[in-house]
Short mmCIF file of C-alpha atoms in Angstrom, two decimals:
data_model
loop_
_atom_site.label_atom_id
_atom_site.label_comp_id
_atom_site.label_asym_id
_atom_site.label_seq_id
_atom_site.Cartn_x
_atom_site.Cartn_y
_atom_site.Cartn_z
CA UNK A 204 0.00 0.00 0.00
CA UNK A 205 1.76 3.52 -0.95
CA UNK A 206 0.62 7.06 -1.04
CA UNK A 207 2.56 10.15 -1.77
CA UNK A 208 0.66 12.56 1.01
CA UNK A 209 2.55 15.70 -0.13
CA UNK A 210 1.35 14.93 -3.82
CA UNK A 211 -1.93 14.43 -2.93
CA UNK A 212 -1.61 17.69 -0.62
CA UNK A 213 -1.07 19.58 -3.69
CA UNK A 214 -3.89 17.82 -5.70
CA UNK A 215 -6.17 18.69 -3.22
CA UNK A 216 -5.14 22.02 -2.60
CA UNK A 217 -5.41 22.44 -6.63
CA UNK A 218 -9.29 20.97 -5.75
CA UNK A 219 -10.24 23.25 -2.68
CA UNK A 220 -8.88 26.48 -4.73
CA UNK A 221 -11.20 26.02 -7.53
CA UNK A 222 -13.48 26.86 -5.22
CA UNK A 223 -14.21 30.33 -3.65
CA UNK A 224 -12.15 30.07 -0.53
CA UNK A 225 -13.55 34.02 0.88
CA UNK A 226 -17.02 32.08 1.03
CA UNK A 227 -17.03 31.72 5.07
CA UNK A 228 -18.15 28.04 4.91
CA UNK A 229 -16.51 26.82 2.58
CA UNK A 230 -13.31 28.10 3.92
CA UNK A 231 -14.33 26.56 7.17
CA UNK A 232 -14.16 23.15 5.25
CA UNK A 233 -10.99 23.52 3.66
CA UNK A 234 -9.60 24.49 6.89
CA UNK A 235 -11.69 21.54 8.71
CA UNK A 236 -10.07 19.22 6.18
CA UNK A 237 -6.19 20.16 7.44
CA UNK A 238 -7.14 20.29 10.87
CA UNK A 239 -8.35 16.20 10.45
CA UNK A 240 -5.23 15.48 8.95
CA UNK A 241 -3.16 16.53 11.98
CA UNK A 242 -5.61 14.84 14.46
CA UNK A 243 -5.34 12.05 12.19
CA UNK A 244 -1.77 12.36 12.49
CA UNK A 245 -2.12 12.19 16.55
CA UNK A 246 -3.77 9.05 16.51
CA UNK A 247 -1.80 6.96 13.53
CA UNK A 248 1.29 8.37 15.74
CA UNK A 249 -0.15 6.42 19.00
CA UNK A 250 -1.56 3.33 17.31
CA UNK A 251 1.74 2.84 15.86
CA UNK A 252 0.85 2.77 12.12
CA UNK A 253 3.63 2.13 10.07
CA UNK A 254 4.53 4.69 7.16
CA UNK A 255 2.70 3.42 4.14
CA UNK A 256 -1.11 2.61 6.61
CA UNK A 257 -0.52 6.12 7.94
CA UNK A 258 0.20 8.15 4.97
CA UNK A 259 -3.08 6.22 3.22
CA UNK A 260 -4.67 6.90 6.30
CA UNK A 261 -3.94 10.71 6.56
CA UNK A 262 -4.60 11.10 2.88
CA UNK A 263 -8.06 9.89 3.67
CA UNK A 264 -8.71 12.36 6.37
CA UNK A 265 -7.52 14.99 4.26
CA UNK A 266 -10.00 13.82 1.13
CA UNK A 267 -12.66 12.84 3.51
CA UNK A 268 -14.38 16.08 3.02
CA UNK A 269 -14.11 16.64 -0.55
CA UNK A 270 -18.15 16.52 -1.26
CA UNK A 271 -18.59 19.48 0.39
CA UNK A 272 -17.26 22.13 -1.73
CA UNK A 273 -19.62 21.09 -4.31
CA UNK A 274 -22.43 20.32 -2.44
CA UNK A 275 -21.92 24.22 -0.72
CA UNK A 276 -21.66 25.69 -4.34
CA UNK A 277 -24.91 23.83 -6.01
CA UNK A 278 -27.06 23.94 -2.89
CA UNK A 279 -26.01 26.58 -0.33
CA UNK A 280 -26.12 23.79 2.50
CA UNK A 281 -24.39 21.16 4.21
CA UNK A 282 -27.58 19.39 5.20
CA UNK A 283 -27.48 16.19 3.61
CA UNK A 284 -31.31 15.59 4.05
CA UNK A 285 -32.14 18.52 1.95
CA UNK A 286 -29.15 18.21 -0.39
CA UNK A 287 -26.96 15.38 -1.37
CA UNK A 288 -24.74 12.82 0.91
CA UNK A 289 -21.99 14.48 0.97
CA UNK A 290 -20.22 11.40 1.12
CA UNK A 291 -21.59 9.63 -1.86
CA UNK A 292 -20.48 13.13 -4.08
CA UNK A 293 -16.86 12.68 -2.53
CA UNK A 294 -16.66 9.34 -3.79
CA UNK A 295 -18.25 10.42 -7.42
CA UNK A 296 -16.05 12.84 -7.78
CA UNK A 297 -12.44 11.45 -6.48
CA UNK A 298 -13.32 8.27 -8.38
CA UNK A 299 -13.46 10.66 -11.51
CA UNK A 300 -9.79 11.40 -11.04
CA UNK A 301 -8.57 8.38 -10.39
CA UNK A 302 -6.30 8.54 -13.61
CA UNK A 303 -4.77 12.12 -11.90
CA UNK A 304 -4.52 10.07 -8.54
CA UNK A 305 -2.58 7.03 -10.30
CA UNK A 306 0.51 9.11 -10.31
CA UNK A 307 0.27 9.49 -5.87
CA UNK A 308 -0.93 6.22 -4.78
CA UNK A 309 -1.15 2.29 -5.87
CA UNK A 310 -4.58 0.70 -6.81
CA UNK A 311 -5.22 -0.98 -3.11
CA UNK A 312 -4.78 2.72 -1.03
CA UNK A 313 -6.75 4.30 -3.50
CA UNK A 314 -9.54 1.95 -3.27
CA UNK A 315 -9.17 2.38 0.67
CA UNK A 316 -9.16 5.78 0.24
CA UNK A 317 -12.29 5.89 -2.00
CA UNK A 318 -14.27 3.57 0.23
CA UNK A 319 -13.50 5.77 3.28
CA UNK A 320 -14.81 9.05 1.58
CA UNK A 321 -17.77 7.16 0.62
CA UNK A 322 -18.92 5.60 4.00
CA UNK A 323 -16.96 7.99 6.64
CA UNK A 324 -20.16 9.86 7.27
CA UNK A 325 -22.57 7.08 7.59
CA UNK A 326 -24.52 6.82 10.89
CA UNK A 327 -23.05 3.00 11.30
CA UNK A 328 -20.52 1.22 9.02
CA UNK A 329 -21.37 -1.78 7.06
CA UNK A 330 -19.40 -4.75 6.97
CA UNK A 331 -16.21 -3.53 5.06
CA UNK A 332 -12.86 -5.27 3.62
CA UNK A 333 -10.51 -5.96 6.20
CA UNK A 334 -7.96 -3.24 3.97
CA UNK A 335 -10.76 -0.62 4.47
CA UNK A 336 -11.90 -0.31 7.63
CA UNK A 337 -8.95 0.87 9.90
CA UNK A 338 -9.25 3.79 7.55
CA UNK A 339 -12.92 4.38 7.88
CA UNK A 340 -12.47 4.08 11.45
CA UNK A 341 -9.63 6.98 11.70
CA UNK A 342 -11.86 9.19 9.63
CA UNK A 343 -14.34 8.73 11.84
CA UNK A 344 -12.81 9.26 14.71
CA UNK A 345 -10.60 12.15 14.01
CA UNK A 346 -13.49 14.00 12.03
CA UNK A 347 -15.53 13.99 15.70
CA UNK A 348 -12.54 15.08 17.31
CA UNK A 349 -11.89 18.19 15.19
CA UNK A 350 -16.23 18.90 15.02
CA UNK A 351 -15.98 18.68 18.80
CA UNK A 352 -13.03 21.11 19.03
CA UNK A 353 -14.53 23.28 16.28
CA UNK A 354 -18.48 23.62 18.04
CA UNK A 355 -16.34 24.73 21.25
CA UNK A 356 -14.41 27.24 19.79
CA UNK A 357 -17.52 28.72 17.97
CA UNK A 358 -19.87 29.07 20.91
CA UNK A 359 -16.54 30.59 23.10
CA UNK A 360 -16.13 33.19 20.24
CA UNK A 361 -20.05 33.93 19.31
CA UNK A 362 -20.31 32.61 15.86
CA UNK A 363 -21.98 28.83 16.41
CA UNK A 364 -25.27 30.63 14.33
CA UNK A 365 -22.71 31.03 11.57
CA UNK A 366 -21.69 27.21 12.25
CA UNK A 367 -24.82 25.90 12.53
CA UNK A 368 -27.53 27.93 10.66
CA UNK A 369 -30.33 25.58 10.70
CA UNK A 370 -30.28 25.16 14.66
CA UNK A 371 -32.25 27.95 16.62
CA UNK A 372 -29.88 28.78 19.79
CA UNK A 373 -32.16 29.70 22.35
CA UNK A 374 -34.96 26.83 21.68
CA UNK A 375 -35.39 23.72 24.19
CA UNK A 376 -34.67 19.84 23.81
CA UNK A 377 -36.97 17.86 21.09
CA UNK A 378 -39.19 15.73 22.81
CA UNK A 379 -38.76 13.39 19.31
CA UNK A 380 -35.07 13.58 20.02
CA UNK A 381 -34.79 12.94 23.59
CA UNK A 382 -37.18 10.11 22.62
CA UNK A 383 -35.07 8.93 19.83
CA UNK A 384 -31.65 8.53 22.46
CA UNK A 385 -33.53 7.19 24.98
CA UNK A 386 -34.44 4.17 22.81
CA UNK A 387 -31.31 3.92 20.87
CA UNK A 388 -28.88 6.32 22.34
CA UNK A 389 -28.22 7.77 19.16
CA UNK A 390 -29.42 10.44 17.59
CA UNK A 391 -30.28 11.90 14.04
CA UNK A 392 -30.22 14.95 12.93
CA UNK A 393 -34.32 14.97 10.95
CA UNK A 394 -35.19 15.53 15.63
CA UNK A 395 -32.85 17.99 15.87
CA UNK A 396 -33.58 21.78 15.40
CA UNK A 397 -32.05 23.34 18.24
CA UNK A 398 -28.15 24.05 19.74
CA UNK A 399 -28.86 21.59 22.71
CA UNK A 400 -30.28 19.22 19.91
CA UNK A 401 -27.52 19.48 18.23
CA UNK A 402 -25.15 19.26 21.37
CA UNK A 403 -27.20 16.49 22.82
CA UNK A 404 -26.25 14.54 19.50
CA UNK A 405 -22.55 15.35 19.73
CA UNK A 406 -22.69 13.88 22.91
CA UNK A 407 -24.11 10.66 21.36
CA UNK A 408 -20.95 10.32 18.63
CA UNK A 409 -18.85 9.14 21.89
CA UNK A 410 -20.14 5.93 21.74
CA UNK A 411 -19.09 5.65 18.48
CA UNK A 412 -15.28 6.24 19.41
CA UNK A 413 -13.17 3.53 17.66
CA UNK A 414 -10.02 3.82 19.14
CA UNK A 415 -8.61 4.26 22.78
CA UNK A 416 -6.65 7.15 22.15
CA UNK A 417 -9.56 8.86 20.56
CA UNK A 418 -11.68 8.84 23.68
CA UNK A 419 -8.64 9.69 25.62
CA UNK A 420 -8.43 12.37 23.52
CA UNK A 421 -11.85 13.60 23.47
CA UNK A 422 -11.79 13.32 27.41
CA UNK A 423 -8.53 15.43 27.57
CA UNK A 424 -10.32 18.19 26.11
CA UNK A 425 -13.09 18.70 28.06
CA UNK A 426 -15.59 18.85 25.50
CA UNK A 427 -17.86 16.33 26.86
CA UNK A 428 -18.21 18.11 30.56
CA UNK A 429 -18.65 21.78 28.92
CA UNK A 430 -21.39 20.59 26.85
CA UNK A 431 -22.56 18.29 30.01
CA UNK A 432 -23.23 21.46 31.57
CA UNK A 433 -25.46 23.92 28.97
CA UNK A 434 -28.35 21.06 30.05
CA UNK A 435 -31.24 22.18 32.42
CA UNK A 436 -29.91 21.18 35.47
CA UNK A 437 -33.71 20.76 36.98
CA UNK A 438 -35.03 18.95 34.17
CA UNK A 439 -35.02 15.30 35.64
CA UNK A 440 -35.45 13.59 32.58
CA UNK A 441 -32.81 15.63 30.38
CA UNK A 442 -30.80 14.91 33.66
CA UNK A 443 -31.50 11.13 33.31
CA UNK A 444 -30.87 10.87 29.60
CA UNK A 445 -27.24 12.48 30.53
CA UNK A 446 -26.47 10.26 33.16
CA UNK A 447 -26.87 6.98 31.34
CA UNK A 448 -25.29 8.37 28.16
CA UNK A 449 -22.04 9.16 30.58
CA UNK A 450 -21.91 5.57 32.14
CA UNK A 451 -22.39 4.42 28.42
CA UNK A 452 -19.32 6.60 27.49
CA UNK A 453 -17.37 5.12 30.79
CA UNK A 454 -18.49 1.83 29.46
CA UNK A 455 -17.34 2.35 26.24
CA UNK A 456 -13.28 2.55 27.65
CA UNK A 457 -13.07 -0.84 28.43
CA UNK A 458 -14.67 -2.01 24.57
CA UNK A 459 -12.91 0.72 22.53
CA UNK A 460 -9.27 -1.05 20.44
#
């Protein structure tokens, strides 16, 4: 397995600029895309990866995104539901440049690579080759990482509306949401129409940490206590809801590779 991450650094920085980078959100996801990489980066570095799985892998995190510019520039949105998936158009469109991409990587981290843009924003993960899914599960994992980071540092600085436009920032819980977690404990994003929504969902992605040093990670940062404590602290159910979705997350430590 071989890929040439500063070539394809420079193939998708070619990509992103034929784009309007001034456009606020799409220069959030060009900048997202980087900042994936070097959590990426973080984690291939503690699972030991060797060279060729890591530089396949990192390639990945930086292409994992590429849907997006599109999808922002035909439909003014990054909501799937009333859009496209945005991984789906990734796939479409790498896969049309394979022959440009032949030059950076062999045929087997190329497929890998494909297959991770395809499924890395899929509420569960099929069955996937054996080749393909350590990648799909670093995507994953370092793309909550950096949303987590990102959601912080927008609600410390005042621009989560610019963020998240579709989610009113005052409004209360979804009932349909709250109802949703308790039966599943995961959430989608058709309940969700408010911040805590939205926050109460974030919260939900920690059960769907795939590696150890991801959690770790997560934990380090203190993401999951801050948004812990924007809840209604005299709203017993809300209340209840967070407790079992913490000892779910403490849980989760001793199951996590």
């Amino acid at each position: 397995m071989f890929a040439d991450l500063e070539k394809i650094k420079e193939m998708f920085e070619s990509y992103a600029r034929s784009f309007d980078l001034s456009i606020p959100m799409i220069r959030v996801k060009h900048t997202h895309s980087y900042d994936v990489m070097r959590v990426g980066e973080r984690l291939t570095d503690e699972l030991a990866w060797n060279a060729d799985a890591k530089n396949a892998g990192l390639a990945a995190c930086l292409l994992h995104d590429a849907g997006r510019f599109s999808q922002y520039r035909d439909f003014g949105t990054y909501n799937d539901g009333a859009s496209v998936d945005h991984g789906e158009r990734g796939y479409e469109e790498l896969l049309s440049e394979s022959a440009r991409y032949a030059s950076a990587t062999d045929g087997e981290a190329w497929e890998a690579i494909l297959q991770t843009v395809k499924w890395h924003n899929k509420k569960s993960l099929p069955e996937l080759a054996p080749e393909v899914m350590p990648f799909c599960r670093l995507v994953r994992d370092a793309d909550k990482l950096d949303v987590f980071e990102l959601v912080q540092r927008r609600m410390d600085n005042g621009t989560i509306e610019e963020l998240l436009p579709r989610h009113k920032i005052d409004a209360p819980l979804s009932g349909p949401l709250l109802d949703e977690i308790e039966e599943n404990w995961s959430g989608s994003y058709k309940n969700a129409s408010s911040l805590l929504d939205f926050l109460l969902v974030q919260l939900t992605w920690a059960l769907d940490v795939n590696f150890a040093p991801s959690l770790r990670m997560l934990e380090e940062s203190g993401a999951l206590t801050r948004i812990r404590a924007r809840f209604p602290r005299d709203d017993r159910r809300v209340q209840n809801v967070l407790d079992d979705l913490f000892s779910r997350i403490e849980a989760r430590k001793l199951r996590v590779l």
